[in-house]
PDB file of C-alpha atoms and ligand atoms in Angstrom:
ATOM      1  CA  UNK N 107     -12.461  23.531  -7.252  1.00 92.00           C
ATOM      2  CA  UNK N 108     -11.634  20.168  -5.571  1.00 98.00           C
ATOM      3  CA  UNK N 109     -13.513  17.600  -6.007  1.00 98.00           C
ATOM      4  CA  UNK N 110     -13.664  13.968  -4.003  1.00 98.00           C
ATOM      5  CA  UNK N 111     -15.187  10.512  -4.755  1.00 98.00           C
ATOM      6  CA  UNK N 112     -16.570   8.681  -2.338  1.00 98.00           C
ATOM      7  CA  UNK N 113     -17.948   5.462  -3.584  1.00 98.00           C
ATOM      8  CA  UNK N 114     -19.088   2.039  -1.722  1.00 97.00           C
ATOM      9  CA  UNK N 115     -22.421  -0.627  -2.297  1.00 97.00           C
ATOM     10  CA  UNK N 116     -24.016   1.387   0.178  1.00 98.00           C
ATOM     11  CA  UNK N 117     -26.078  -1.900   1.244  1.00 97.00           C
ATOM     12  CA  UNK N 118     -27.563   0.131   3.554  1.00 98.00           C
ATOM     13  CA  UNK N 119     -25.369   3.223   3.740  1.00 98.00           C
ATOM     14  CA  UNK N 120     -24.944   3.802   7.723  1.00 98.00           C
ATOM     15  CA  UNK N 121     -23.615   6.378  10.312  1.00 97.00           C
ATOM     16  CA  UNK N 122     -19.673   5.317   9.578  1.00 96.00           C
ATOM     17  CA  UNK N 123     -20.128   6.226   5.754  1.00 98.00           C
ATOM     18  CA  UNK N 124     -21.347   9.611   6.884  1.00 98.00           C
ATOM     19  CA  UNK N 125     -19.068  10.325   9.199  1.00 97.00           C
ATOM     20  CA  UNK N 126     -16.176   9.268   6.966  1.00 97.00           C
ATOM     21  CA  UNK N 127     -18.293  11.381   4.027  1.00 98.00           C
ATOM     22  CA  UNK N 128     -18.107  14.615   6.397  1.00 98.00           C
ATOM     23  CA  UNK N 129     -14.468  14.050   7.866  1.00 97.00           C
ATOM     24  CA  UNK N 130     -13.472  13.547   4.166  1.00 98.00           C
ATOM     25  CA  UNK N 131     -15.206  17.109   2.804  1.00 98.00           C
ATOM     26  CA  UNK N 132     -13.641  18.799   5.430  1.00 98.00           C
ATOM     27  CA  UNK N 133     -10.352  17.613   5.490  1.00 98.00           C
ATOM     28  CA  UNK N 134      -9.697  17.810   2.023  1.00 98.00           C
ATOM     29  CA  UNK N 135     -11.424  21.312   1.803  1.00 98.00           C
ATOM     30  CA  UNK N 136     -13.613  19.541  -1.286  1.00 98.00           C
ATOM     31  CA  UNK N 137     -16.033  21.581  -3.159  1.00 98.00           C
ATOM     32  CA  UNK N 138     -17.828  18.171  -4.580  1.00 98.00           C
ATOM     33  CA  UNK N 139     -18.170  14.988  -3.410  1.00 98.00           C
ATOM     34  CA  UNK N 140     -19.269  12.279  -5.798  1.00 98.00           C
ATOM     35  CA  UNK N 141     -20.925   9.718  -3.538  1.00 98.00           C
ATOM     36  CA  UNK N 142     -20.630   6.835  -6.396  1.00 98.00           C
ATOM     37  CA  UNK N 143     -23.475   3.627  -5.450  1.00 98.00           C
ATOM     38  CA  UNK N 144     -21.612   1.017  -6.805  1.00 97.00           C
ATOM     39  CA  UNK N 145     -24.747  -0.913  -9.427  1.00 97.00           C
ATOM     40  CA  UNK N 146     -23.005  -4.487  -9.482  1.00 94.00           C
ATOM     41  CA  UNK N 147     -20.350  -4.799  -6.857  1.00 90.00           C
ATOM     42  CA  UNK N 148     -19.022  -7.755  -8.264  1.00 79.00           C
ATOM     43  CA  UNK N 149     -16.740  -8.887  -5.094  1.00 74.00           C
ATOM     44  CA  UNK N 150     -19.793  -8.684  -2.284  1.00 76.00           C
ATOM     45  CA  UNK N 151     -23.092 -10.166  -3.197  1.00 78.00           C
ATOM     46  CA  UNK N 152     -25.534  -6.981  -2.349  1.00 83.00           C
ATOM     47  CA  UNK N 153     -29.340  -7.756  -1.796  1.00 79.00           C
ATOM     48  CA  UNK N 154     -30.859  -5.036  -2.872  1.00 94.00           C
ATOM     49  CA  UNK N 155     -31.184  -3.329  -5.824  1.00 96.00           C
ATOM     50  CA  UNK N 156     -29.397   0.021  -7.259  1.00 97.00           C
ATOM     51  CA  UNK N 157     -31.966   1.951  -7.704  1.00 98.00           C
ATOM     52  CA  UNK N 158     -32.611   1.611  -3.277  1.00 98.00           C
ATOM     53  CA  UNK N 159     -29.236   1.683  -2.303  1.00 98.00           C
ATOM     54  CA  UNK N 160     -29.328   4.723  -4.638  1.00 98.00           C
ATOM     55  CA  UNK N 161     -32.623   6.014  -2.840  1.00 98.00           C
ATOM     56  CA  UNK N 162     -31.261   5.510   0.351  1.00 98.00           C
ATOM     57  CA  UNK N 163     -27.767   6.630  -0.067  1.00 98.00           C
ATOM     58  CA  UNK N 164     -29.683  10.117  -1.079  1.00 98.00           C
ATOM     59  CA  UNK N 165     -31.590   9.710   2.255  1.00 98.00           C
ATOM     60  CA  UNK N 166     -28.290   9.582   3.916  1.00 98.00           C
ATOM     61  CA  UNK N 167     -25.618  11.534   2.187  1.00 98.00           C
ATOM     62  CA  UNK N 168     -28.263  14.833   0.732  1.00 92.00           C
ATOM     63  CA  UNK N 169     -27.429  17.458   4.063  1.00 92.00           C
ATOM     64  CA  UNK N 170     -23.361  17.361   3.391  1.00 98.00           C
ATOM     65  CA  UNK N 171     -22.486  20.256   1.785  1.00 97.00           C
ATOM     66  CA  UNK N 172     -21.247  19.420  -2.397  1.00 97.00           C
ATOM     67  CA  UNK N 173     -22.604  16.349  -2.008  1.00 98.00           C
ATOM     68  CA  UNK N 174     -23.838  14.365  -5.907  1.00 98.00           C
ATOM     69  CA  UNK N 175     -24.682  10.910  -5.262  1.00 98.00           C
ATOM     70  CA  UNK N 176     -25.308   8.974  -8.928  1.00 98.00           C
ATOM     71  CA  UNK N 177     -24.936   4.907  -9.552  1.00 98.00           C
ATOM     72  CA  UNK N 178     -21.754   4.273 -10.314  1.00 98.00           C
ATOM     73  CA  UNK N 179     -21.923   1.273 -13.406  1.00 98.00           C
ATOM     74  CA  UNK N 180     -18.220   0.397 -13.079  1.00 97.00           C
ATOM     75  CA  UNK N 181     -17.522  -2.645 -10.580  1.00 95.00           C
ATOM     76  CA  UNK N 182     -14.072  -1.028 -10.570  1.00 96.00           C
ATOM     77  CA  UNK N 183     -12.688   1.829  -9.175  1.00 97.00           C
ATOM     78  CA  UNK N 184     -10.027   2.016 -11.892  1.00 98.00           C
ATOM     79  CA  UNK N 185     -12.830   1.938 -14.335  1.00 98.00           C
ATOM     80  CA  UNK N 186     -14.851   4.722 -12.864  1.00 98.00           C
ATOM     81  CA  UNK N 187     -11.853   6.970 -12.541  1.00 98.00           C
ATOM     82  CA  UNK N 188     -10.661   6.834 -16.292  1.00 98.00           C
ATOM     83  CA  UNK N 189     -14.504   7.213 -17.150  1.00 98.00           C
ATOM     84  CA  UNK N 190     -14.878  10.827 -14.814  1.00 98.00           C
ATOM     85  CA  UNK N 191     -11.784  11.693 -16.230  1.00 97.00           C
ATOM     86  CA  UNK N 192     -11.644  14.301 -12.960  1.00 98.00           C
ATOM     87  CA  UNK N 193      -8.314  16.724 -12.393  1.00 97.00           C
ATOM     88  CA  UNK N 194      -7.306  15.274  -9.296  1.00 96.00           C
ATOM     89  CA  UNK N 195      -9.579  13.924  -7.395  1.00 98.00           C
ATOM     90  CA  UNK N 196      -9.197  12.460  -3.812  1.00 98.00           C
ATOM     91  CA  UNK N 197     -10.625   9.094  -3.644  1.00 98.00           C
ATOM     92  CA  UNK N 198     -12.044   8.577  -0.357  1.00 98.00           C
ATOM     93  CA  UNK N 199     -11.987   4.853   1.513  1.00 97.00           C
ATOM     94  CA  UNK N 200     -11.919   3.296   5.005  1.00 94.00           C
ATOM     95  CA  UNK N 201      -8.691   1.756   6.199  1.00 91.00           C
ATOM     96  CA  UNK N 202     -10.360  -1.763   5.939  1.00 88.00           C
ATOM     97  CA  UNK N 203     -10.732  -1.041   1.892  1.00 92.00           C
ATOM     98  CA  UNK N 204      -7.214  -0.188   1.749  1.00 94.00           C
ATOM     99  CA  UNK N 205      -5.796  -2.601   3.402  1.00 91.00           C
ATOM    100  CA  UNK N 206      -7.502  -4.335   0.449  1.00 93.00           C
ATOM    101  CA  UNK N 207      -5.828  -2.316  -2.388  1.00 96.00           C
ATOM    102  CA  UNK N 208      -3.541  -4.837  -3.196  1.00 95.00           C
ATOM    103  CA  UNK N 209      -6.554  -6.702  -4.645  1.00 95.00           C
ATOM    104  CA  UNK N 210      -7.878  -4.132  -6.482  1.00 96.00           C
ATOM    105  CA  UNK N 211      -7.585  -4.166 -10.348  1.00 96.00           C
ATOM    106  CA  UNK N 212      -4.537  -1.841 -10.991  1.00 98.00           C
ATOM    107  CA  UNK N 213      -3.875  -0.047  -7.974  1.00 98.00           C
ATOM    108  CA  UNK N 214      -0.937   1.800  -9.396  1.00 98.00           C
ATOM    109  CA  UNK N 215      -3.211   3.091 -11.861  1.00 98.00           C
ATOM    110  CA  UNK N 216      -5.694   3.690  -9.214  1.00 98.00           C
ATOM    111  CA  UNK N 217      -3.269   6.471  -7.576  1.00 98.00           C
ATOM    112  CA  UNK N 218      -1.772   8.364 -11.389  1.00 98.00           C
ATOM    113  CA  UNK N 219      -6.014   8.983 -11.143  1.00 98.00           C
ATOM    114  CA  UNK N 220      -6.647   9.938  -7.770  1.00 98.00           C
ATOM    115  CA  UNK N 221      -5.203  10.669  -4.835  1.00 98.00           C
ATOM    116  CA  UNK N 222      -5.906   8.357  -1.841  1.00 98.00           C
ATOM    117  CA  UNK N 223      -7.812   9.632   1.023  1.00 98.00           C
ATOM    118  CA  UNK N 224      -8.152   6.842   3.767  1.00 96.00           C
ATOM    119  CA  UNK N 225     -10.558   7.721   6.795  1.00 95.00           C
ATOM    120  CA  UNK N 226      -8.870   4.969   9.966  1.00 84.00           C
ATOM    121  CA  UNK N 227     -11.383   2.573  11.414  1.00 65.00           C
ATOM    122  CA  UNK N 228     -11.102   0.771  14.079  1.00 60.00           C
ATOM    123  CA  UNK N 229      -9.909  -2.950  14.347  1.00 64.00           C
ATOM    124  CA  UNK N 230      -7.182  -2.287  11.720  1.00 66.00           C
ATOM    125  CA  UNK N 231      -4.256  -3.030  11.817  1.00 73.00           C
ATOM    126  CA  UNK N 232      -1.461  -0.555  11.618  1.00 79.00           C
ATOM    127  CA  UNK N 233       1.122  -2.615  10.525  1.00 86.00           C
ATOM    128  CA  UNK N 234      -1.442  -4.519   7.387  1.00 86.00           C
ATOM    129  CA  UNK N 235      -1.313  -0.282   6.675  1.00 88.00           C
ATOM    130  CA  UNK N 236       2.345  -0.111   6.095  1.00 89.00           C
ATOM    131  CA  UNK N 237       2.274  -3.360   4.514  1.00 93.00           C
ATOM    132  CA  UNK N 238       0.155  -1.701   1.672  1.00 96.00           C
ATOM    133  CA  UNK N 239       2.176   1.053   1.723  1.00 96.00           C
ATOM    134  CA  UNK N 240       5.222  -0.424   0.383  1.00 97.00           C
ATOM    135  CA  UNK N 241       3.648  -2.087  -2.378  1.00 97.00           C
ATOM    136  CA  UNK N 242       2.691   1.013  -4.053  1.00 98.00           C
ATOM    137  CA  UNK N 243       4.915   3.127  -6.692  1.00 98.00           C
ATOM    138  CA  UNK N 244       3.634   6.243  -5.480  1.00 98.00           C
ATOM    139  CA  UNK N 245       2.813   5.733  -1.943  1.00 97.00           C
ATOM    140  CA  UNK N 246       3.075   9.907  -1.537  1.00 98.00           C
ATOM    141  CA  UNK N 247      -0.669   9.946  -3.076  1.00 98.00           C
ATOM    142  CA  UNK N 248      -1.848   8.490  -0.563  1.00 97.00           C
ATOM    143  CA  UNK N 249      -2.380  10.754   2.989  1.00 95.00           C
ATOM    144  CA  UNK N 250      -4.892   9.602   5.826  1.00 93.00           C
ATOM    145  CA  UNK N 251      -7.472  11.203   8.074  1.00 94.00           C
ATOM    146  CA  UNK N 252      -8.888  10.312  11.392  1.00 91.00           C
ATOM    147  CA  UNK N 253     -12.562   9.919  11.543  1.00 94.00           C
ATOM    148  CA  UNK N 254     -14.970   9.357  14.650  1.00 91.00           C
ATOM    149  CA  UNK N 255     -14.267   5.524  15.288  1.00 88.00           C
ATOM    150  CA  UNK N 256     -17.853   3.776  14.260  1.00 89.00           C
ATOM    151  CA  UNK N 257     -17.658   0.083  14.495  1.00 86.00           C
ATOM    152  CA  UNK N 258     -20.618  -0.477  12.123  1.00 94.00           C
ATOM    153  CA  UNK N 259     -20.727  -2.172   8.705  1.00 95.00           C
ATOM    154  CA  UNK N 260     -23.649  -2.581   6.416  1.00 96.00           C
ATOM    155  CA  UNK N 261     -23.257  -6.750   6.499  1.00 95.00           C
ATOM    156  CA  UNK N 262     -24.083  -6.325  10.308  1.00 96.00           C
ATOM    157  CA  UNK N 263     -27.244  -3.682   9.579  1.00 97.00           C
ATOM    158  CA  UNK N 264     -28.717  -6.599   7.796  1.00 96.00           C
ATOM    159  CA  UNK N 265     -28.409  -8.893  10.344  1.00 95.00           C
ATOM    160  CA  UNK N 266     -29.894  -7.494  12.338  1.00 96.00           C
ATOM    161  CA  UNK N 267     -32.851  -6.204  10.345  1.00 95.00           C
ATOM    162  CA  UNK N 268     -33.746 -10.283   9.656  1.00 94.00           C
ATOM    163  CA  UNK N 269     -33.451 -10.368  12.784  1.00 94.00           C
ATOM    164  CA  UNK N 270     -35.786  -8.377  13.646  1.00 92.00           C
ATOM    165  CA  UNK N 271     -33.427  -5.702  16.199  1.00 94.00           C
ATOM    166  CA  UNK N 272     -33.741  -2.085  15.676  1.00 95.00           C
ATOM    167  CA  UNK N 273     -31.230  -0.325  13.058  1.00 97.00           C
ATOM    168  CA  UNK N 274     -32.017   3.376  14.688  1.00 97.00           C
ATOM    169  CA  UNK N 275     -29.033   3.618  16.095  1.00 97.00           C
ATOM    170  CA  UNK N 276     -26.941   3.324  13.200  1.00 98.00           C
ATOM    171  CA  UNK N 277     -28.484   4.766  10.445  1.00 98.00           C
ATOM    172  CA  UNK N 278     -29.323   8.378   9.883  1.00 97.00           C
ATOM    173  CA  UNK N 279     -32.692   8.396  10.631  1.00 97.00           C
ATOM    174  CA  UNK N 280     -34.241   8.925   7.118  1.00 98.00           C
ATOM    175  CA  UNK N 281     -32.575   5.653   5.957  1.00 98.00           C
ATOM    176  CA  UNK N 282     -33.662   3.707   8.965  1.00 97.00           C
ATOM    177  CA  UNK N 283     -37.652   4.950   7.869  1.00 97.00           C
ATOM    178  CA  UNK N 284     -37.603   3.911   4.222  1.00 98.00           C
ATOM    179  CA  UNK N 285     -35.757   0.171   5.505  1.00 97.00           C
ATOM    180  CA  UNK N 286     -38.743   0.129   6.788  1.00 95.00           C
ATOM    181  CA  UNK N 287     -41.065   1.188   4.828  1.00 96.00           C
ATOM    182  CA  UNK N 288     -39.869  -0.819   2.179  1.00 96.00           C
ATOM    183  CA  UNK N 289     -39.538  -3.896   4.163  1.00 95.00           C
ATOM    184  CA  UNK N 290     -35.987  -4.551   3.324  1.00 96.00           C
ATOM    185  CA  UNK N 291     -33.416  -6.552   4.848  1.00 95.00           C
ATOM    186  CA  UNK N 292     -36.320  -8.809   6.486  1.00 89.00           C
ATOM    187  CA  UNK N 293     -36.187 -12.617   5.934  1.00 75.00           C
ATOM    188  CA  UNK N 294     -37.882 -14.387   3.728  1.00 64.00           C
ATOM    189  CA  UNK N 295     -41.478 -15.448   4.934  1.00 59.00           C
ATOM    190  CA  UNK N 296     -41.892 -18.896   4.876  1.00 54.00           C
ATOM    191  CA  UNK N 297     -45.463 -20.361   5.236  1.00 46.00           C
ATOM    192  CA  UNK N 298     -48.424 -18.439   6.557  1.00 42.00           C
ATOM    193  CA  UNK N 299     -51.306 -17.005   4.759  1.00 41.00           C
ATOM    194  CA  UNK N 300     -49.112 -16.169   1.711  1.00 37.00           C
ATOM    195  CA  UNK N 301     -48.685 -20.153   1.301  1.00 36.00           C
ATOM    196  CA  UNK N 302     -52.224 -20.663   0.756  1.00 38.00           C
ATOM    197  CA  UNK N 303     -52.523 -18.667  -2.127  1.00 37.00           C
ATOM    198  CA  UNK N 304     -52.878 -20.616  -5.515  1.00 34.00           C
ATOM    199  CA  UNK N 305     -54.208 -23.993  -4.584  1.00 38.00           C
ATOM    200  CA  UNK N 306     -56.335 -25.383  -6.285  1.00 37.00           C
ATOM    201  CA  UNK N 307     -58.033 -27.621  -4.778  1.00 36.00           C
TER     202      UNK N 307
HETATM  203  P1  ATP P  15     -20.292  -4.533   4.309  1.00 78.70           P
HETATM  204  O1  ATP P  15     -20.683  -4.697   5.788  1.00 78.70           O
HETATM  205  O2  ATP P  15     -21.205  -5.092   3.773  1.00 78.70           O
HETATM  206  O3  ATP P  15     -18.549  -4.991   3.752  1.00 78.70           O
HETATM  207  P2  ATP P  15     -19.439  -1.665   4.639  1.00 78.70           P
HETATM  208  O4  ATP P  15     -20.383  -1.311   5.793  1.00 78.70           O
HETATM  209  O5  ATP P  15     -18.175  -2.149   4.769  1.00 78.70           O
HETATM  210  O6  ATP P  15     -20.236  -3.121   3.892  1.00 78.70           O
HETATM  211  P3  ATP P  15     -18.834  -0.726   1.779  1.00 78.70           P
HETATM  212  O7  ATP P  15     -20.235   0.131   0.917  1.00 78.70           O
HETATM  213  O8  ATP P  15     -18.275  -1.486   1.624  1.00 78.70           O
HETATM  214  O9  ATP P  15     -20.109  -0.669   3.441  1.00 78.70           O
HETATM  215  O10 ATP P  15     -18.487   0.365   2.244  1.00 78.70           O
HETATM  216  C1  ATP P  15     -17.661   1.752   1.424  1.00 78.70           C
HETATM  217  C2  ATP P  15     -16.547   2.455   2.008  1.00 78.70           C
HETATM  218  O11 ATP P  15     -17.361   2.772   3.750  1.00 78.70           O
HETATM  219  C3  ATP P  15     -15.309   1.662   2.181  1.00 78.70           C
HETATM  220  O12 ATP P  15     -14.762   2.284   1.757  1.00 78.70           O
HETATM  221  C4  ATP P  15     -15.244   1.300   3.502  1.00 78.70           C
HETATM  222  O13 ATP P  15     -13.914   0.833   3.582  1.00 78.70           O
HETATM  223  C5  ATP P  15     -16.547   2.374   3.638  1.00 78.70           C
HETATM  224  N1  ATP P  15     -16.770   2.322   5.795  1.00 78.70           N
HETATM  225  C6  ATP P  15     -17.592   0.591   5.589  1.00 78.70           C
HETATM  226  N2  ATP P  15     -17.873   0.915   6.864  1.00 78.70           N
HETATM  227  C7  ATP P  15     -17.331   1.884   7.418  1.00 78.70           C
HETATM  228  C8  ATP P  15     -17.211   2.607   9.097  1.00 78.70           C
HETATM  229  N3  ATP P  15     -17.828   1.854   9.936  1.00 78.70           N
HETATM  230  N4  ATP P  15     -16.404   3.981   9.045  1.00 78.70           N
HETATM  231  C9  ATP P  15     -15.709   4.065   8.630  1.00 78.70           C
HETATM  232  N5  ATP P  15     -15.329   3.741   7.091  1.00 78.70           N
HETATM  233  C10 ATP P  15     -16.549   2.912   6.604  1.00 78.70           C
END
């Protein structure tokens, strides 16, 4: 039974995330993929409640074989892996996230607890990836797998939605519908009829 883990803020989940998860399942022949929606990422601000991001992630990843989508109460990967206590899991990350590995809490302990499966992503400098490998006690625990390059990010999608631009090209259709239904990532409205409420004169 091979298990993978894919964690993120997923604010919102997008086509790049789904591509990474799908290729990761194939490449590592995963029976299960735990998609972990980090409740309070800590290192980056999130615009959306954990339960809402969980809901979006369920819509985004539900069709992938073996995917189990759940909230992750731990902000740090090492703490999450300690608590999960899985046998020889593969932790999937994008190459940009891998480049930031030295800033994670206890990177070498992470690699004791899980192998790392790193998806290549456009705009990532190979030398940065090489430089990170040289900092690790067990670089042989890291392997790379190719994905179709989809240069999209959650922050870009939030910005587009806030500007009233379409996001349909970047997220699965079910996710686009739910974002629209819930009115997520819209700018805070000022003035208008709402501004009249509560006036006492
Ligand atoms: P933000 O724009 O807010 O930084 P993000 O798009 O990077 O968000 P996260 O939820 O932080 O999304 O990312 C979770 C994981 O998905 C990370 O391992 C990251 O490297 C990976 N990832 C993000 N975008 C892509 C993409 N376009 N293709 C492949 N992997 C991606």
